Structures are given as structure tokens and as C-alpha cells.
């Protein structure tokens, strides 16, 4: 199972009024609060990253073993602090090295997505074009075998390719999401205190529409085991699905064309 040895620390966003065109040159310079946050990043273990906006927002991460993941998390936290018509974030530093030139072109954002807002996710990432119709009786028969590992299911490679690196999530402002990576999967649930996450080390999907995620653990380390959903249909980016515990209760969702686990801006 993929392990993350840290969680990102807090952000501060000091959003100042900005004027100018949607695209404009910016001579990169940290604000006093960005500089203070950047200085606090020094000496952190493993791979770090720092992202900034010309209008004052910033985000940082540390403890990663992978530079891409550290950068993505820092950008996510920075963009999550933006507002429409503010200038977008850029990566300032990764693994202790500055990665941005002295002068960059900036753009104003029109929308900001924060997990797990399904309405904003569809606007920022777009919905994926995938057509699929499941076989509920067949999927239920497969579920009845109580699969505990991917090899227990006859995986449909075409359907898997259409779901990989995308997010199945509800359409409302708060709900749940299923992130399906190349190997790893996550089940995310919105709560009043933030987003709860269950990580799974693998997943599989069949031609009948049974999607199972295996060897799951909460962030606390508490095991979850296998979690399955029945994909009844997918069309025009909209998903009809049922959870394994209530297969006859249909739920409406959407297939987001991107990784909706993190904040983003458009």
C-alpha cells in the first residue's frame, strides 16, 4: 500500500486586491508572510515543496519521498486559498531548489475547486467521456464470492483504462469520492471537520460493473479490508452506482476527468 509519511501543515493566504489583464508578467518576490512561511520550511525532512501566488496565497508540504507528490500537494494547498479573479499559484521551490524563473506570466483564475465539491469539480476538471452499462445480476454474483484480492475478479481492461486516474464522486457540494489511480485507490468522505480518507493498495473492475478496492486502511491505521461498488451505468460523465452494503439503493454521481482529491483552479 502506498504510504505517505506526513501531512501538510497549515497555510496562510493574504489575498490582496489585484488589477490588470488575465495574463501579465510578474517579477517573483515573496511577500513578508510568504517569506516567513518559506523560512519555516527550512530543515524539514525528506522532500519539501513551496508554492505561491502573486496575491499572497501560499502552500507548503514536507515529508514526501517523491518530488512530484510534494509539489502537487503544495500547489493544492496554495490554490485552495485562492478566490476567483486572483492570480494563480506557481511552484516556487521543490526539494530545496528554486524552480521558478525571476519573471513569470501569471493568469487570473475563474473558479477554485476544494475537495469534495462535486459541482466545482465538474467545472474545473470537466467530466470524462465514458459509456458503460453494467450487468447488475452478474455483478451481484461476483460480489457474493466475497473477493479479497484483484486476482479473484476477471478484470475488464478497457473499463479499467477508462476509470484510471479519474474520480467518481457525487454531484453535490459535500459527499464522497473514489479516486482510482494506476494501482492505488482512495475513498474520500466529506465531514464537518474535513475530508476522511481510506487508502487501498489495489483495485479491480469487471465487465459486469463490479468495482472493488482491496486492503484498505484509514489514516489512523485501522484496517477496512475490501470495499466494493456496483457501477450500474456511466454516460455523458454521469454515473449510477450502488454500494456493496445496499446494492438496491441507486446513487447518482459523476466521473471527473482528473484527480479531485486536491484543490485546483481554472
CSV table of C-alpha atoms in Angstrom, one decimal:
chain,number,residue,atom,x,y,z
A,1,UNK,CA,0.0,0.0,0.0
A,2,UNK,CA,1.3,3.5,-0.8
A,3,UNK,CA,2.5,5.2,2.3
A,4,UNK,CA,2.6,9.0,3.0
A,5,UNK,CA,4.8,9.8,6.0
A,6,UNK,CA,3.4,13.3,6.6
A,7,UNK,CA,0.6,15.7,6.2
A,8,UNK,CA,0.9,19.2,5.0
A,9,UNK,CA,1.0,21.9,7.6
A,10,UNK,CA,-1.3,24.9,7.6
A,11,UNK,CA,-1.5,27.7,5.1
A,12,UNK,CA,-2.0,31.4,5.3
A,13,UNK,CA,-3.5,33.3,2.5
A,14,UNK,CA,-3.2,37.1,2.4
A,15,UNK,CA,-5.2,37.9,-0.7
A,16,UNK,CA,-4.6,41.5,-1.8
A,17,UNK,CA,-6.6,43.3,-4.5
A,18,UNK,CA,-5.1,42.9,-7.9
A,19,UNK,CA,-5.6,44.6,-11.2
A,20,UNK,CA,-4.5,44.1,-14.8
A,21,UNK,CA,-5.1,41.7,-17.6
A,22,UNK,CA,-5.8,38.0,-17.3
A,23,UNK,CA,-2.2,37.3,-18.4
A,24,UNK,CA,0.5,39.5,-17.0
A,25,UNK,CA,4.2,39.4,-16.2
A,26,UNK,CA,5.2,39.1,-12.5
A,27,UNK,CA,8.6,39.6,-11.1
A,28,UNK,CA,8.6,36.8,-8.5
A,29,UNK,CA,9.1,38.1,-5.0
A,30,UNK,CA,7.8,36.7,-1.7
A,31,UNK,CA,5.6,38.8,0.5
A,32,UNK,CA,6.7,39.1,4.1
A,33,UNK,CA,4.3,36.4,5.2
A,34,UNK,CA,5.3,34.1,2.3
A,35,UNK,CA,8.9,34.6,3.3
A,36,UNK,CA,8.2,33.8,6.9
A,37,UNK,CA,6.4,30.6,5.9
A,38,UNK,CA,9.2,29.7,3.5
A,39,UNK,CA,11.9,30.2,6.2
A,40,UNK,CA,10.0,27.8,8.5
A,41,UNK,CA,10.2,25.2,5.7
A,42,UNK,CA,14.0,25.0,6.0
A,43,UNK,CA,15.3,21.9,7.6
A,44,UNK,CA,12.2,19.8,7.1
A,45,UNK,CA,12.8,16.1,6.5
A,46,UNK,CA,12.5,14.4,3.1
A,47,UNK,CA,11.2,16.2,0.0
A,48,UNK,CA,9.6,19.6,0.5
A,49,UNK,CA,7.8,22.0,-1.8
A,50,UNK,CA,6.6,25.6,-1.7
A,51,UNK,CA,4.0,27.3,-3.9
A,52,UNK,CA,3.0,30.9,-4.0
A,53,UNK,CA,0.5,33.3,-5.7
A,54,UNK,CA,1.3,37.0,-6.5
A,55,UNK,CA,-1.7,37.9,-4.5
A,56,UNK,CA,-0.4,36.4,-1.3
A,57,UNK,CA,-1.6,32.8,-1.0
A,58,UNK,CA,0.9,30.1,-0.3
A,59,UNK,CA,1.2,26.4,0.3
A,60,UNK,CA,3.9,24.1,1.6
A,61,UNK,CA,4.5,20.3,2.0
A,62,UNK,CA,7.2,18.2,3.5
A,63,UNK,CA,8.0,14.6,4.3
A,64,UNK,CA,7.4,13.2,0.8
A,65,UNK,CA,9.8,10.7,-0.9
A,66,UNK,CA,8.6,11.9,-4.3
A,67,UNK,CA,9.2,15.4,-5.6
A,68,UNK,CA,6.1,15.3,-7.9
A,69,UNK,CA,3.8,14.4,-5.0
A,70,UNK,CA,5.4,17.1,-2.7
A,71,UNK,CA,4.9,19.7,-5.5
A,72,UNK,CA,1.3,18.6,-6.2
A,73,UNK,CA,0.4,18.9,-2.5
A,74,UNK,CA,1.9,22.3,-2.1
A,75,UNK,CA,0.1,23.6,-5.2
A,76,UNK,CA,-3.1,22.1,-3.9
A,77,UNK,CA,-3.0,24.0,-0.6
A,78,UNK,CA,-2.0,27.2,-2.3
A,79,UNK,CA,-4.8,27.0,-4.9
A,80,UNK,CA,-7.3,26.1,-2.2
A,81,UNK,CA,-6.7,29.6,-0.7
A,82,UNK,CA,-7.4,31.4,-3.9
A,83,UNK,CA,-10.5,33.2,-4.9
A,84,UNK,CA,-11.9,33.9,-8.4
A,85,UNK,CA,-10.1,36.8,-10.2
A,86,UNK,CA,-7.0,36.3,-8.1
A,87,UNK,CA,-3.8,35.2,-9.8
A,88,UNK,CA,-2.9,31.5,-9.9
A,89,UNK,CA,-0.2,29.8,-7.8
A,90,UNK,CA,3.2,28.8,-9.2
A,91,UNK,CA,5.7,26.4,-7.8
A,92,UNK,CA,8.5,28.4,-6.1
A,93,UNK,CA,10.7,25.6,-4.7
A,94,UNK,CA,10.9,21.8,-4.7
A,95,UNK,CA,13.4,19.8,-2.7
A,96,UNK,CA,15.2,22.9,-1.5
A,97,UNK,CA,15.8,24.2,-5.0
A,98,UNK,CA,14.1,27.2,-6.6
A,99,UNK,CA,12.2,26.1,-9.7
A,100,UNK,CA,10.7,29.3,-11.0
A,101,UNK,CA,12.4,32.0,-13.1
A,102,UNK,CA,12.7,35.6,-12.0
A,103,UNK,CA,9.9,36.7,-14.2
A,104,UNK,CA,6.8,34.6,-15.0
A,105,UNK,CA,3.5,35.0,-16.8
A,106,UNK,CA,0.5,34.8,-14.4
A,107,UNK,CA,-3.2,34.3,-15.0
A,108,UNK,CA,-6.3,35.1,-13.1
A,109,UNK,CA,-8.5,32.2,-12.1
A,110,UNK,CA,-12.2,32.0,-12.9
A,111,UNK,CA,-13.0,29.2,-10.4
A,112,UNK,CA,-11.5,27.4,-7.4
A,113,UNK,CA,-12.2,23.8,-6.5
A,114,UNK,CA,-11.8,22.5,-3.0
A,115,UNK,CA,-12.5,18.8,-2.1
A,116,UNK,CA,-15.1,17.4,-2.3
A,117,UNK,CA,-17.3,19.9,-4.0
A,118,UNK,CA,-18.8,17.9,-6.9
A,119,UNK,CA,-20.2,21.0,-8.6
A,120,UNK,CA,-17.0,22.8,-8.7
A,121,UNK,CA,-15.0,19.7,-9.6
A,122,UNK,CA,-17.1,19.2,-12.8
A,123,UNK,CA,-16.4,22.9,-13.8
A,124,UNK,CA,-12.7,22.9,-13.1
A,125,UNK,CA,-11.7,19.4,-14.2
A,126,UNK,CA,-14.5,18.5,-16.6
A,127,UNK,CA,-16.4,15.2,-16.8
A,128,UNK,CA,-14.9,12.2,-18.5
A,129,UNK,CA,-16.5,10.8,-21.7
A,130,UNK,CA,-17.1,7.1,-20.9
A,131,UNK,CA,-20.1,5.0,-21.9
A,132,UNK,CA,-20.8,1.8,-19.9
A,133,UNK,CA,-23.8,-0.3,-19.0
A,134,UNK,CA,-23.4,-2.8,-16.2
A,135,UNK,CA,-25.0,-6.2,-15.6
A,136,UNK,CA,-26.3,-6.0,-12.0
A,137,UNK,CA,-27.2,-9.6,-11.7
A,138,UNK,CA,-23.7,-10.6,-12.9
A,139,UNK,CA,-22.0,-8.1,-10.6
A,140,UNK,CA,-24.0,-9.3,-7.6
A,141,UNK,CA,-23.0,-12.9,-8.3
A,142,UNK,CA,-19.3,-11.8,-8.4
A,143,UNK,CA,-19.8,-9.8,-5.2
A,144,UNK,CA,-21.3,-12.9,-3.5
A,145,UNK,CA,-17.9,-14.7,-3.8
A,146,UNK,CA,-16.5,-12.1,-1.4
A,147,UNK,CA,-13.4,-11.2,-3.4
A,148,UNK,CA,-10.4,-10.1,-1.2
A,149,UNK,CA,-7.8,-9.5,-3.9
A,150,UNK,CA,-7.7,-8.4,-7.6
A,151,UNK,CA,-6.9,-11.9,-8.8
A,152,UNK,CA,-10.3,-13.1,-7.6
A,153,UNK,CA,-12.1,-11.0,-10.3
A,154,UNK,CA,-11.9,-11.2,-14.1
A,155,UNK,CA,-10.9,-7.6,-14.7
A,156,UNK,CA,-12.1,-5.7,-17.7
A,157,UNK,CA,-9.0,-3.8,-19.0
A,158,UNK,CA,-11.0,-1.4,-21.3
A,159,UNK,CA,-13.2,-0.3,-18.5
A,160,UNK,CA,-10.3,0.0,-16.1
A,161,UNK,CA,-8.4,2.2,-18.6
A,162,UNK,CA,-11.5,4.5,-18.8
A,163,UNK,CA,-11.6,4.9,-15.0
A,164,UNK,CA,-7.8,5.1,-14.3
A,165,UNK,CA,-6.6,8.5,-12.9
A,166,UNK,CA,-10.2,9.7,-12.6
A,167,UNK,CA,-12.5,10.4,-9.7
A,168,UNK,CA,-16.0,9.0,-9.2
A,169,UNK,CA,-17.9,11.5,-7.0
A,170,UNK,CA,-21.3,12.8,-6.0
A,171,UNK,CA,-22.6,15.9,-7.7
A,172,UNK,CA,-23.4,17.9,-4.6
A,173,UNK,CA,-21.2,20.3,-2.7
A,174,UNK,CA,-20.4,17.7,0.0
A,175,UNK,CA,-20.3,14.0,-0.4
A,176,UNK,CA,-17.8,11.2,-1.3
A,177,UNK,CA,-15.3,10.5,-3.9
A,178,UNK,CA,-13.5,7.4,-5.2
A,179,UNK,CA,-10.0,8.2,-6.7
A,180,UNK,CA,-8.8,5.4,-9.0
A,181,UNK,CA,-5.0,5.6,-9.7
A,182,UNK,CA,-2.8,3.4,-11.8
A,183,UNK,CA,-2.7,0.9,-8.9
A,184,UNK,CA,-3.7,2.7,-5.7
A,185,UNK,CA,-7.2,3.9,-4.8
A,186,UNK,CA,-8.8,6.1,-2.2
A,187,UNK,CA,-12.3,6.5,-0.8
A,188,UNK,CA,-12.8,10.1,0.4
A,189,UNK,CA,-15.7,11.3,2.6
A,190,UNK,CA,-16.5,14.9,3.3
A,191,UNK,CA,-17.3,15.7,7.0
A,192,UNK,CA,-17.7,18.8,9.1
A,193,UNK,CA,-14.1,18.5,10.2
A,194,UNK,CA,-12.6,18.0,6.7
A,195,UNK,CA,-12.1,15.0,4.4
A,196,UNK,CA,-11.7,11.5,5.8
A,197,UNK,CA,-9.6,9.1,3.6
A,198,UNK,CA,-9.4,5.4,3.3
A,199,UNK,CA,-6.4,4.2,1.2
A,200,UNK,CA,-6.4,0.9,-0.8
A,201,UNK,CA,-3.4,-0.7,-2.2
A,202,UNK,CA,-5.1,-2.1,-5.3
A,203,UNK,CA,-8.4,-2.1,-7.2
A,204,UNK,CA,-10.2,-4.1,-10.0
A,205,UNK,CA,-13.3,-3.7,-12.1
A,206,UNK,CA,-15.2,-6.3,-14.1
A,207,UNK,CA,-17.2,-6.2,-17.3
A,208,UNK,CA,-20.4,-6.6,-15.3
A,209,UNK,CA,-19.6,-3.4,-13.3
A,210,UNK,CA,-18.3,-4.7,-10.0
A,211,UNK,CA,-15.6,-2.3,-8.8
A,212,UNK,CA,-13.7,-3.5,-5.7
A,213,UNK,CA,-10.8,-1.8,-3.8
A,214,UNK,CA,-8.6,-4.0,-1.6
A,215,UNK,CA,-6.6,-4.0,1.6
A,216,UNK,CA,-7.9,-0.6,2.8
A,217,UNK,CA,-6.7,1.4,5.8
A,218,UNK,CA,-7.9,4.6,7.5
A,219,UNK,CA,-5.2,7.2,8.0
A,220,UNK,CA,-5.2,6.1,11.7
A,221,UNK,CA,-4.1,2.6,10.6
A,222,UNK,CA,-7.4,0.9,11.3
A,223,UNK,CA,-8.0,-1.7,8.6
A,224,UNK,CA,-11.0,-1.6,6.4
A,225,UNK,CA,-10.4,-4.6,4.1
A,226,UNK,CA,-12.3,-4.8,0.8
A,227,UNK,CA,-14.8,-2.2,-0.3
A,228,UNK,CA,-16.9,-2.7,-3.5
A,229,UNK,CA,-19.4,-0.7,-5.5
A,230,UNK,CA,-21.7,-1.7,-8.4
A,231,UNK,CA,-21.4,0.5,-11.5
A,232,UNK,CA,-24.8,0.3,-13.0
A,233,UNK,CA,-24.2,2.8,-15.8
A,234,UNK,CA,-21.9,5.6,-17.0
A,235,UNK,CA,-22.9,8.0,-19.7
A,236,UNK,CA,-22.1,11.7,-20.6
A,237,UNK,CA,-20.0,11.8,-17.5
A,238,UNK,CA,-22.8,10.8,-15.2
A,239,UNK,CA,-22.6,7.7,-13.0
A,240,UNK,CA,-25.3,5.5,-11.5
A,241,UNK,CA,-23.9,3.3,-8.8
A,242,UNK,CA,-24.7,1.2,-5.7
A,243,UNK,CA,-22.6,0.4,-2.6
A,244,UNK,CA,-22.0,-3.2,-1.7
A,245,UNK,CA,-23.9,-2.9,1.5
A,246,UNK,CA,-27.0,-1.6,-0.2
A,247,UNK,CA,-27.0,-2.8,-3.8
A,248,UNK,CA,-30.6,-1.9,-4.5
A,249,UNK,CA,-30.2,1.7,-3.4
A,250,UNK,CA,-29.1,3.7,-6.5
A,251,UNK,CA,-26.8,6.7,-6.1
A,252,UNK,CA,-26.1,9.4,-8.6
A,253,UNK,CA,-22.5,10.5,-9.3
A,254,UNK,CA,-20.2,11.8,-12.0
A,255,UNK,CA,-16.9,10.7,-13.5
A,256,UNK,CA,-14.5,13.6,-13.0
A,257,UNK,CA,-11.7,13.8,-15.6
A,258,UNK,CA,-8.9,14.4,-13.0
A,259,UNK,CA,-7.7,13.9,-9.5
A,260,UNK,CA,-10.3,15.6,-7.3
A,261,UNK,CA,-8.5,14.7,-4.0
A,262,UNK,CA,-6.7,18.1,-4.1
A,263,UNK,CA,-7.7,21.7,-4.6
A,264,UNK,CA,-7.3,23.1,-8.1
A,265,UNK,CA,-8.0,26.3,-10.0
A,266,UNK,CA,-9.2,27.1,-13.5
